Coordinates of C-alpha atoms in Angstrom, one line a residue:
Chain A
M1 CA 43.6 -29.9 -27.9
N2 CA 40.6 -29.3 -30.1
K3 CA 38.5 -26.1 -29.9
T4 CA 35.7 -27.7 -27.9
A5 CA 38.0 -28.9 -25.2
Q6 CA 39.7 -25.5 -25.2
V7 CA 36.4 -23.8 -24.5
K8 CA 35.5 -26.3 -21.8
E9 CA 38.7 -25.8 -19.9
T10 CA 38.7 -22.1 -19.7
S11 CA 36.5 -20.2 -17.3
P12 CA 33.6 -18.2 -18.6
G13 CA 34.4 -14.9 -20.1
T14 CA 38.2 -15.5 -20.3
D15 CA 38.5 -17.5 -23.5
N16 CA 39.8 -15.2 -26.2
S17 CA 41.3 -17.9 -28.5
T18 CA 38.0 -19.0 -30.0
K19 CA 35.8 -16.7 -31.9
V20 CA 32.2 -17.1 -30.8
T21 CA 29.3 -15.3 -32.5
G22 CA 25.5 -15.3 -32.6
W23 CA 23.5 -17.2 -30.0
R24 CA 26.7 -18.9 -28.7
L25 CA 28.2 -15.5 -27.9
F26 CA 24.9 -14.4 -26.3
L27 CA 24.8 -17.5 -24.1
K28 CA 28.4 -17.2 -23.1
T29 CA 27.8 -13.6 -22.2
V30 CA 24.8 -14.5 -20.1
I31 CA 26.8 -17.2 -18.3
A32 CA 29.9 -14.9 -17.9
R33 CA 27.8 -12.2 -16.3
A34 CA 25.8 -14.6 -14.1
Y35 CA 29.1 -16.3 -13.0
P36 CA 30.4 -13.6 -10.7
R37 CA 27.1 -13.2 -9.0
L38 CA 26.9 -16.8 -8.0
I39 CA 30.6 -17.4 -7.4
G40 CA 31.0 -14.0 -5.6
Q41 CA 28.5 -15.3 -3.1
Q42 CA 30.5 -18.4 -2.4
R43 CA 33.7 -16.4 -2.0
E44 CA 32.1 -14.1 0.7
K45 CA 29.8 -16.3 2.6
S46 CA 29.5 -13.8 5.4
W47 CA 27.4 -11.6 3.1
M48 CA 24.8 -14.3 3.3
F49 CA 24.5 -13.5 7.0
F50 CA 23.8 -9.8 6.4
D51 CA 21.4 -10.5 3.5
I52 CA 19.4 -12.8 5.7
F53 CA 19.9 -11.1 9.0
L54 CA 18.7 -7.7 7.9
P55 CA 15.4 -8.7 6.3
M56 CA 14.8 -11.1 9.3
L57 CA 15.0 -8.1 11.6
A58 CA 12.3 -6.3 9.7
V59 CA 10.2 -9.5 9.4
S60 CA 10.5 -10.0 13.2
S61 CA 9.4 -6.5 13.9
Y62 CA 6.3 -6.8 11.8
V63 CA 5.6 -10.2 13.3
F64 CA 5.7 -8.8 16.8
V65 CA 3.4 -5.9 15.7
Y66 CA 0.9 -8.5 14.5
R67 CA 1.3 -10.4 17.8
A68 CA 0.9 -7.1 19.8
I69 CA -2.4 -6.4 18.0
Q70 CA -3.5 -10.1 18.3
A71 CA -3.7 -10.8 14.6
P72 CA -4.6 -14.3 13.3
E73 CA -1.6 -16.5 12.9
D74 CA -1.7 -16.5 9.1
Y75 CA -0.8 -12.9 9.1
V76 CA 2.5 -13.9 10.7
G77 CA 3.0 -16.1 7.7
F78 CA 2.1 -13.2 5.4
A79 CA 4.8 -11.1 7.0
V80 CA 7.4 -13.9 6.6
M81 CA 6.6 -14.4 3.0
G82 CA 6.6 -10.7 2.3
G83 CA 10.0 -10.3 4.1
A84 CA 11.4 -13.1 1.9
M85 CA 10.2 -11.4 -1.2
T86 CA 11.8 -8.1 -0.2
A87 CA 15.1 -9.8 -1.0
F88 CA 14.1 -10.1 -4.7
W89 CA 12.8 -6.5 -4.8
L90 CA 16.0 -5.2 -3.3
N91 CA 18.1 -7.3 -5.7
V92 CA 16.1 -5.9 -8.6
L93 CA 16.6 -2.3 -7.3
W94 CA 20.2 -2.4 -6.3
G95 CA 21.6 -5.3 -8.3
M96 CA 19.7 -4.7 -11.6
S97 CA 18.3 -1.2 -11.9
S98 CA 21.3 0.6 -10.4
Q99 CA 23.9 -1.9 -11.7
L100 CA 24.7 0.0 -14.9
Y101 CA 25.0 3.1 -12.8
W102 CA 27.6 1.4 -10.6
E103 CA 29.3 0.0 -13.6
K104 CA 29.5 3.5 -15.0
E105 CA 31.0 4.8 -11.7
Q106 CA 33.6 2.1 -11.8
G107 CA 34.4 2.5 -15.4
N108 CA 33.2 -0.9 -16.6
L109 CA 30.2 0.3 -18.6
A110 CA 32.2 1.6 -21.5
L111 CA 34.0 -1.8 -21.7
Y112 CA 30.6 -3.5 -21.8
I113 CA 29.5 -1.3 -24.7
I114 CA 32.7 -1.7 -26.8
A115 CA 32.9 -5.5 -26.2
P116 CA 31.4 -7.6 -29.1
N117 CA 28.4 -8.8 -27.1
Q118 CA 24.9 -7.7 -26.6
M119 CA 24.0 -5.6 -23.6
M120 CA 20.7 -7.6 -23.4
A121 CA 22.9 -10.7 -22.7
I122 CA 24.7 -8.8 -20.0
L123 CA 21.4 -7.8 -18.3
L124 CA 20.1 -11.3 -18.7
G125 CA 23.2 -12.7 -17.0
M126 CA 22.9 -10.2 -14.2
A127 CA 19.2 -11.1 -13.8
L128 CA 19.9 -14.9 -13.8
G129 CA 22.8 -14.7 -11.4
G130 CA 21.0 -12.3 -9.1
M131 CA 17.8 -14.4 -9.2
L132 CA 19.5 -17.6 -8.2
A133 CA 21.6 -16.0 -5.5
T134 CA 18.6 -14.2 -4.1
A135 CA 16.4 -17.3 -4.2
L136 CA 18.8 -18.9 -1.7
R137 CA 18.5 -16.0 0.7
A138 CA 14.7 -15.8 0.3
L139 CA 14.5 -19.5 1.1
A140 CA 16.6 -19.1 4.1
I141 CA 14.3 -16.2 5.3
I142 CA 11.2 -18.4 4.8
F143 CA 12.8 -21.3 6.6
L144 CA 14.1 -19.2 9.5
G145 CA 10.8 -17.3 9.8
S146 CA 8.8 -20.5 9.7
V147 CA 10.8 -22.1 12.4
L148 CA 11.1 -19.1 14.7
F149 CA 7.5 -18.0 14.4
K150 CA 5.9 -21.5 13.8
V151 CA 4.3 -20.6 10.5
G152 CA 1.9 -23.3 9.2
F153 CA 1.7 -23.8 5.4
V154 CA -1.2 -25.5 3.5
V155 CA -0.1 -25.8 -0.1
T156 CA -3.1 -26.3 -2.4
S157 CA -1.2 -26.7 -5.7
F158 CA 2.5 -27.1 -6.1
L159 CA 2.2 -26.7 -9.9
Q160 CA 0.5 -23.4 -9.7
L161 CA 2.8 -22.3 -6.9
F162 CA 5.8 -23.1 -9.1
S163 CA 4.3 -21.3 -12.1
V164 CA 3.4 -18.2 -10.1
F165 CA 6.9 -18.0 -8.7
M166 CA 8.6 -18.5 -12.0
L167 CA 6.4 -16.0 -13.8
S168 CA 6.8 -13.4 -11.0
M169 CA 10.5 -13.8 -11.2
T170 CA 10.6 -13.5 -15.0
A171 CA 8.4 -10.4 -15.0
L172 CA 10.2 -8.8 -12.0
Y173 CA 13.7 -9.3 -13.5
G174 CA 12.3 -8.2 -16.9
M175 CA 11.2 -5.0 -15.1
G176 CA 14.7 -4.7 -13.6
M177 CA 16.3 -5.0 -17.0
M178 CA 14.0 -2.3 -18.3
M179 CA 14.8 0.0 -15.3
A180 CA 18.5 -0.6 -15.8
S181 CA 18.2 1.1 -19.2
L182 CA 16.5 4.1 -17.6
F183 CA 19.0 4.3 -14.9
L184 CA 21.8 4.5 -17.5
L185 CA 21.0 8.1 -17.9
L186 CA 21.1 8.9 -14.2
N187 CA 23.9 9.9 -11.9
R188 CA 23.6 10.4 -8.2
E189 CA 19.8 10.3 -8.6
A190 CA 20.1 6.5 -9.2
W191 CA 21.1 5.9 -5.6
H192 CA 18.3 8.1 -4.3
I193 CA 15.6 6.7 -6.6
S194 CA 16.5 3.1 -5.6
N195 CA 16.5 4.2 -2.0
L196 CA 13.1 5.8 -2.5
A197 CA 11.6 2.8 -4.2
Q198 CA 11.8 0.5 -1.1
E199 CA 9.2 1.4 1.5
P200 CA 6.6 2.9 -0.9
I201 CA 6.7 -0.4 -2.9
Y202 CA 6.5 -2.5 0.2
L203 CA 3.4 -0.5 1.0
V204 CA 1.5 -0.5 -2.3
S205 CA 2.5 -4.1 -3.2
G206 CA 1.3 -5.5 0.2
F207 CA 4.6 -7.1 1.2
Y208 CA 3.4 -7.3 4.8
F209 CA -0.4 -7.5 4.5
P210 CA -2.9 -8.8 2.0
I211 CA -3.2 -6.4 -1.0
N212 CA -7.0 -6.7 -0.9
S213 CA -6.9 -4.3 2.1
F214 CA -6.6 -1.5 -0.5
P215 CA -9.5 -0.4 -2.7
F216 CA -9.7 -2.4 -6.0
W217 CA -8.2 0.3 -8.3
I218 CA -5.2 1.0 -6.0
A219 CA -4.5 -2.7 -5.9
A220 CA -4.9 -3.0 -9.6
G221 CA -2.5 -0.1 -10.2
A222 CA 0.0 -1.7 -7.8
S223 CA -0.2 -4.9 -9.9
I224 CA 2.2 -3.3 -12.4
I225 CA 4.9 -4.4 -9.9
P226 CA 5.0 -8.2 -10.6
L227 CA 5.5 -9.0 -6.9
T228 CA 2.1 -7.6 -6.0
L229 CA 0.2 -10.3 -7.9
G230 CA 3.0 -12.9 -7.4
L231 CA 2.9 -12.5 -3.6
D232 CA -0.9 -12.4 -3.5
A233 CA -1.1 -15.6 -5.6
M234 CA 1.5 -17.4 -3.5
R235 CA -0.3 -16.4 -0.3
Q236 CA -3.5 -17.8 -1.7
L237 CA -1.7 -21.1 -2.5
I238 CA 0.1 -21.7 0.7
F239 CA -2.0 -20.3 3.5
A240 CA -5.4 -21.6 4.7
S241 CA -6.9 -18.2 4.9
G242 CA -5.1 -17.1 1.7
P243 CA -8.0 -17.5 -0.8
A244 CA -10.4 -15.6 1.4
L245 CA -7.9 -12.7 1.6
G246 CA -6.8 -12.8 -2.0
F247 CA -7.1 -9.9 -4.4
V248 CA -8.4 -11.8 -7.5
D249 CA -8.3 -15.6 -8.3
V250 CA -4.9 -17.3 -9.0
R251 CA -5.7 -18.1 -12.6
T252 CA -6.3 -14.4 -13.4
E253 CA -3.1 -13.5 -11.6
I254 CA -1.2 -16.0 -13.7
I255 CA -2.5 -14.6 -16.9
V256 CA -1.7 -11.0 -15.9
L257 CA 1.8 -12.1 -14.8
L258 CA 2.3 -13.7 -18.2
V259 CA 1.4 -10.5 -19.9
L260 CA 3.8 -8.6 -17.6
C261 CA 6.6 -11.0 -18.6
V262 CA 6.2 -10.2 -22.2
V263 CA 5.7 -6.5 -21.8
F264 CA 8.8 -6.1 -19.5
L265 CA 11.1 -8.3 -21.6
V266 CA 10.2 -6.7 -24.9
G267 CA 10.2 -3.3 -23.2
A268 CA 13.7 -3.9 -21.8
K269 CA 15.1 -4.8 -25.3
F270 CA 13.7 -1.7 -27.0
L271 CA 14.5 0.7 -24.1
L272 CA 18.0 -0.6 -23.8
A273 CA 18.7 -0.1 -27.5
H274 CA 17.3 3.4 -27.3
M275 CA 19.1 4.4 -24.1
E276 CA 22.4 3.0 -25.3
K277 CA 22.1 5.1 -28.5
L278 CA 21.1 8.2 -26.5
A279 CA 23.9 7.7 -24.0
I280 CA 26.5 7.2 -26.8
R281 CA 25.2 10.2 -28.7
E282 CA 25.3 12.5 -25.6
G283 CA 28.6 11.1 -24.4
S284 CA 27.3 10.3 -21.0
L285 CA 28.5 6.7 -20.8
T286 CA 31.7 7.5 -19.0
D287 CA 30.4 10.7 -17.4
S288 CA 30.5 10.1 -13.7
R289 CA 29.1 13.1 -11.9
R290 CA 29.5 12.2 -8.2
Chain B
M1 CA 45.6 27.6 22.6
S2 CA 42.1 27.1 24.0
T3 CA 40.6 29.6 21.6
I4 CA 42.3 28.0 18.6
Q5 CA 41.1 24.6 19.8
K6 CA 37.5 25.8 20.1
S7 CA 37.8 27.4 16.7
E8 CA 39.0 24.1 15.2
F9 CA 36.2 22.1 16.8
W10 CA 33.6 24.6 15.5
R11 CA 35.2 24.8 12.1
S12 CA 35.2 21.0 11.7
F13 CA 31.6 20.7 12.8
K14 CA 30.2 23.6 10.8
S15 CA 32.0 22.7 7.6
A16 CA 30.9 19.1 7.8
A17 CA 27.3 20.1 8.5
W18 CA 27.4 22.4 5.4
L19 CA 29.1 19.7 3.3
G20 CA 26.6 17.0 4.5
W21 CA 23.7 19.2 3.6
Q22 CA 25.1 19.8 0.1
I23 CA 25.6 16.1 -0.5
E24 CA 22.2 15.2 0.9
S25 CA 20.2 17.9 -0.9
N26 CA 21.9 19.2 -4.1
W27 CA 21.1 16.2 -6.3
A28 CA 17.6 17.4 -6.9
D29 CA 15.5 20.6 -7.0
P30 CA 14.1 21.7 -3.6
L31 CA 10.5 20.4 -4.4
L32 CA 11.7 17.0 -5.5
F33 CA 14.0 16.8 -2.5
F34 CA 11.1 17.7 -0.2
I35 CA 8.9 15.0 -1.7
Y36 CA 11.8 12.5 -1.5
S37 CA 12.3 13.3 2.2
I38 CA 8.7 12.7 3.1
V39 CA 7.6 9.8 0.9
K40 CA 9.8 7.2 2.5
P41 CA 8.8 7.8 6.1
I42 CA 5.2 8.3 5.3
A43 CA 5.2 5.0 3.3
S44 CA 7.0 3.3 6.2
A45 CA 4.4 4.6 8.7
S46 CA 1.6 3.7 6.4
I47 CA 2.6 0.0 6.3
L48 CA 2.1 -0.1 10.1
V49 CA -1.1 1.9 9.8
V50 CA -2.6 -0.5 7.2
M51 CA -1.4 -3.6 9.3
Y52 CA -3.0 -2.1 12.4
G53 CA -6.1 -1.0 10.6
I54 CA -7.0 -4.3 9.0
I55 CA -6.6 -6.3 12.2
T56 CA -8.3 -3.9 14.6
H57 CA -10.9 -2.7 12.1
S58 CA -9.4 0.8 12.2
N59 CA -9.8 1.2 15.9
F60 CA -7.3 4.1 16.1
E61 CA -8.7 5.1 19.6
N62 CA -6.8 2.2 21.2
P63 CA -3.7 3.4 23.2
L64 CA -1.6 0.9 21.2
F65 CA -1.9 2.9 18.1
P66 CA -0.2 6.1 19.3
Y67 CA 2.4 3.9 20.9
I68 CA 3.2 2.3 17.6
Y69 CA 2.8 5.4 15.5
L70 CA 4.9 7.8 17.6
G71 CA 7.6 5.1 18.2
N72 CA 7.9 4.6 14.5
A73 CA 7.9 8.3 13.8
F74 CA 10.7 9.1 16.2
Y75 CA 12.7 6.1 15.2
I76 CA 13.4 8.0 12.0
Y77 CA 16.0 9.9 14.0
V78 CA 17.8 6.7 14.8
S79 CA 18.3 5.7 11.2
A80 CA 19.0 9.3 10.2
V81 CA 21.4 10.5 12.9
M82 CA 23.1 7.3 14.0
A83 CA 23.5 5.7 10.6
G84 CA 24.2 9.2 9.1
V85 CA 27.3 9.7 11.2
A86 CA 28.5 6.2 10.6
W87 CA 27.8 6.4 6.8
A88 CA 30.0 9.5 6.5
V89 CA 33.1 7.3 6.9
I90 CA 31.9 5.0 4.0
D91 CA 30.8 7.9 1.8
D92 CA 34.1 9.8 2.2
R93 CA 36.4 6.8 2.0
E94 CA 34.7 4.6 -0.6
H95 CA 32.5 6.8 -2.7
Y96 CA 34.0 10.3 -2.8
K97 CA 37.5 9.1 -1.8
T98 CA 38.1 12.2 0.2
L99 CA 38.6 10.8 3.8
K100 CA 42.4 11.0 3.4
Y101 CA 42.1 14.7 2.5
M102 CA 39.9 15.3 5.5
Y103 CA 42.6 13.7 7.7
I104 CA 45.2 16.1 6.5
A105 CA 42.9 19.1 6.7
P106 CA 43.1 21.3 9.8
I107 CA 39.9 19.7 11.4
R108 CA 39.1 17.2 14.1
I109 CA 37.7 14.0 12.5
P110 CA 35.3 13.1 15.3
Y111 CA 33.7 16.5 15.1
Y112 CA 33.7 16.4 11.3
L113 CA 31.8 13.0 11.4
L114 CA 29.3 14.4 14.0
G115 CA 28.8 17.4 11.7
R116 CA 28.1 15.2 8.8
G117 CA 25.1 13.8 10.8
V118 CA 23.5 17.3 11.0
A119 CA 22.1 17.2 7.5
R120 CA 20.5 13.9 8.2
F121 CA 19.1 15.3 11.5
L122 CA 17.5 18.2 9.6
T123 CA 15.9 16.0 6.9
G124 CA 15.0 13.5 9.6
S125 CA 13.3 16.3 11.6
M126 CA 11.2 17.2 8.6
S127 CA 10.2 13.6 8.1
V128 CA 9.3 13.2 11.8
F129 CA 7.2 16.4 11.8
I130 CA 5.3 15.4 8.6
T131 CA 4.7 11.9 9.8
I132 CA 3.2 13.1 13.1
L133 CA 1.2 15.8 11.4
A134 CA -0.2 13.2 9.0
G135 CA -1.1 11.1 12.0
V136 CA -2.9 14.0 13.7
I137 CA -4.8 15.1 10.6
F138 CA -5.7 11.7 9.0
L139 CA -5.6 9.2 11.9
K140 CA -6.8 11.2 14.9
L141 CA -3.6 10.7 16.7
P142 CA -4.5 12.0 20.2
L143 CA -2.0 14.8 20.3
D144 CA -3.3 17.8 22.1
L145 CA -0.8 20.7 22.1
H146 CA -2.2 22.1 25.3
M147 CA -1.4 18.8 27.1
V148 CA 2.1 18.4 25.6
N149 CA 4.9 18.6 28.2
F150 CA 7.2 20.8 26.0
P151 CA 10.1 21.1 28.5
L152 CA 10.3 17.3 28.8
F153 CA 9.9 16.8 25.0
F154 CA 12.7 19.2 24.0
F155 CA 15.0 18.0 26.8
S156 CA 14.5 14.3 25.8
L157 CA 14.9 15.1 22.2
F158 CA 18.1 17.0 22.8
V159 CA 19.6 14.3 25.0
G160 CA 18.4 11.6 22.5
I161 CA 20.1 13.3 19.5
I162 CA 23.4 13.6 21.4
M163 CA 23.0 9.9 22.4
L164 CA 22.3 8.9 18.8
S165 CA 25.3 10.9 17.6
M166 CA 27.5 9.2 20.1
M167 CA 26.2 5.8 18.9
G168 CA 26.9 6.9 15.3
L169 CA 30.4 7.9 16.2
L170 CA 30.9 4.5 17.8
L171 CA 29.7 2.7 14.7
G172 CA 31.7 5.1 12.5
S173 CA 34.8 4.2 14.5
I174 CA 34.3 0.5 13.9
T175 CA 33.6 1.2 10.2
L176 CA 37.1 2.7 9.9
L177 CA 38.5 -0.8 10.5
L178 CA 36.0 -2.8 8.4
V179 CA 36.4 -3.9 4.9
H180 CA 33.6 -6.2 3.9
H181 CA 30.7 -5.3 6.1
S182 CA 31.1 -1.6 6.5
F183 CA 27.9 -1.0 4.3
G184 CA 25.7 -3.2 6.5
I185 CA 26.8 -2.4 10.0
A186 CA 24.8 0.8 10.6
E187 CA 21.8 -0.7 8.9
G188 CA 22.1 -3.9 10.9
V189 CA 22.4 -2.0 14.2
A190 CA 19.5 0.3 13.4
G191 CA 17.4 -2.7 12.4
A192 CA 18.3 -4.6 15.6
L193 CA 17.5 -1.6 17.8
F194 CA 14.2 -1.2 16.0
L195 CA 13.3 -4.7 17.1
F196 CA 14.7 -4.6 20.7
S197 CA 13.9 -1.0 21.8
G198 CA 10.1 -1.5 21.6
A199 CA 9.8 1.2 19.0
I200 CA 6.6 -0.3 17.4
F201 CA 5.4 -2.8 20.0
P202 CA 5.7 -3.0 23.8
L203 CA 8.7 -5.0 25.0
E204 CA 6.3 -7.5 26.7
V205 CA 5.6 -8.9 23.2
L206 CA 9.3 -10.0 22.9
P207 CA 10.3 -13.4 24.3
A208 CA 11.4 -13.0 27.9
W209 CA 15.0 -13.8 27.2
L210 CA 15.3 -11.0 24.6
R211 CA 13.7 -8.2 26.8
P212 CA 17.0 -7.4 28.7
V213 CA 18.5 -6.3 25.4
G214 CA 15.8 -3.7 25.1
Y215 CA 16.2 -2.6 28.7
A216 CA 19.9 -2.0 28.2
M217 CA 19.4 0.3 25.2
P218 CA 19.0 4.0 25.8
I219 CA 16.6 4.3 22.8
T220 CA 14.0 2.4 24.8
Y221 CA 13.9 5.1 27.5
W222 CA 14.2 7.9 25.0
L223 CA 11.2 6.8 23.0
E224 CA 9.2 6.3 26.2
L225 CA 10.0 9.8 27.4
L226 CA 9.0 11.3 24.0
R227 CA 5.7 9.4 24.1
R228 CA 5.0 10.5 27.6
S229 CA 5.8 14.1 26.8
L230 CA 3.4 14.1 23.8
V231 CA 0.6 11.8 24.9
G232 CA 1.3 11.3 28.6
E233 CA -1.6 9.3 29.9
V234 CA -1.7 7.1 26.8
A235 CA 1.9 6.2 27.0
Q236 CA 1.8 5.4 30.7
A237 CA -0.9 2.8 30.0
F238 CA 1.8 0.3 29.0
P239 CA 3.3 -1.9 31.6
T240 CA 6.9 -1.9 30.2
L241 CA 8.2 1.1 32.1
V242 CA 5.2 2.1 34.1
S243 CA 7.1 1.7 37.4
F244 CA 9.6 4.5 36.4
S245 CA 8.8 8.2 36.9
N246 CA 9.8 10.7 34.2
L247 CA 12.8 11.8 36.4
Q248 CA 14.0 8.2 36.7
L249 CA 13.7 7.7 33.0
I250 CA 15.7 10.9 32.4
G251 CA 18.3 9.7 34.8
I252 CA 18.7 6.4 33.0
L253 CA 18.7 8.0 29.6
V254 CA 21.4 10.6 30.6
G255 CA 23.4 7.9 32.3
L256 CA 23.4 5.5 29.3
S257 CA 24.1 8.4 27.0
V258 CA 27.2 9.4 29.0
I259 CA 28.3 5.7 28.9
F260 CA 27.9 5.6 25.1
G261 CA 29.6 9.0 24.8
I262 CA 32.7 7.7 26.7
L263 CA 32.6 4.4 24.8
A264 CA 32.5 6.4 21.5
A265 CA 35.4 8.6 22.4
Y266 CA 37.6 5.7 23.4
A267 CA 36.5 3.6 20.4
F268 CA 37.3 6.4 18.0
K269 CA 40.7 6.9 19.6
W270 CA 41.5 3.2 19.3
C271 CA 40.0 2.6 15.9
D272 CA 41.5 5.7 14.4
F273 CA 45.0 4.7 15.7
R274 CA 44.6 1.2 14.3
A275 CA 43.3 2.5 11.0
R276 CA 46.3 4.8 10.6
E277 CA 48.7 2.0 11.6
R278 CA 47.2 -0.4 9.1
G279 CA 46.9 2.2 6.3
L280 CA 43.2 1.9 6.1
I281 CA 42.3 5.6 5.8
D282 CA 42.6 5.9 2.1
R283 CA 41.5 2.4 1.3
V284 CA 38.9 1.8 -1.5
T285 CA 37.5 -1.7 -1.4
N286 CA 35.0 -1.4 -4.3
Y287 CA 33.1 -3.8 -2.3

């Protein structure tokens, strides 16, 4: 059996007979870390129920509030879209930012550090796996919300919609990678900070209402969270009243999202290297203070 | 024997309350902890305020606003107390890995679990108070202290907290037997009750076939009593429970609370027995 065949027949992350270096190692690490996130979901399908059911409860509550105050029907669609996007934010908080903290708690972090791979590749794998798995849940929420509450979509540009979504995801998960490095230095605070960063972000990012309801500078400040502009742009592109309720035009939002992608990904790389050094120097990598 | 028993009950509850408070609060300095405790509920309430404000053009005089705002504020207790008691099982078993030690300690586990909810009740109370105060100061929530029916308020609050603790014990009992979904059950139930109990919208908005779920839940009556005690005339403007007098609502709330209390006691007895039989008390799933 030649080496290529050997690599193909072994599952990701388990091949120790072939020495892989450079970008191949990077790629293999990405796939190996993304693998459990995707396969884990297949192995425990009932989790899908909770991941869809819980956000749907929140979405339904907000939809009924809109119905109680006789809001225009597009607002119901806004709430459904926002509810679907909460899946990504929660994934970034709990599955990216806090992940290295969990790994430290379980004793895996030290193994990651001493393995001959780059931490950046591990984070990228986490992001990729998390993004794909979460996309399925978000789609399910949109589908269910649309059917249950009869949401009408009017897509003006599929290309722009696809671009906005991909840029939002890249910037958001880049932000998650950056936050993961910061969380490396935390202990119990990590859980509390993730917990704290839910509702306040739903509020300032306009998950359940158009962000232009806020004064310009508050909305501009909230745009540091990629989902703020991403969600606003997507609403402008898929709802009839979207453009009238948009914060700024979609082209501007795409440019800002592009800038955020670069800033967060580069920031993640530098911050990770710095935090890794700091954590090794202070000996806090295996320090689990419950 | 009776004195020793009482002492054991009190010891379990008091130690658990102290332990819960330490776990909840000692990860940060008091100021940071205070900010943490109020930011989340204020943000949550603000989402509803903004939603309401943009649709009604900030017509906060409408009776619907205090209905939504107070319902949302008091619902903090549901997440705090009910989920807090249930969460103690997961926290001790999975995170701190101490549940097995609690079982061999000279305490009563149900009282210990109820005691663990006390810390969440205290932080929840702070959040409820701040949320309502913010509503009165910034949003002109029509809360006149001279018009508040304090006996009704405190009695309803007391019965409600007992009821939520019992519901928490019921969930905690089920959590003892769960492997895969123990993390989601309390959150799921709290979310479902938020939807079905008319916390932030009158039950009439729900599809007719879903309304009976709301009528069967004690939280629906509890929230109505709290609203009536604080903003009486405003709360009675909604048709949901208009045909019930305060006394009738109290009767329903107490009755349903007793039912949930009995259910919780039996559920704990059964789940505890099954968990011991199956060796689940010291299980760590790493899930």
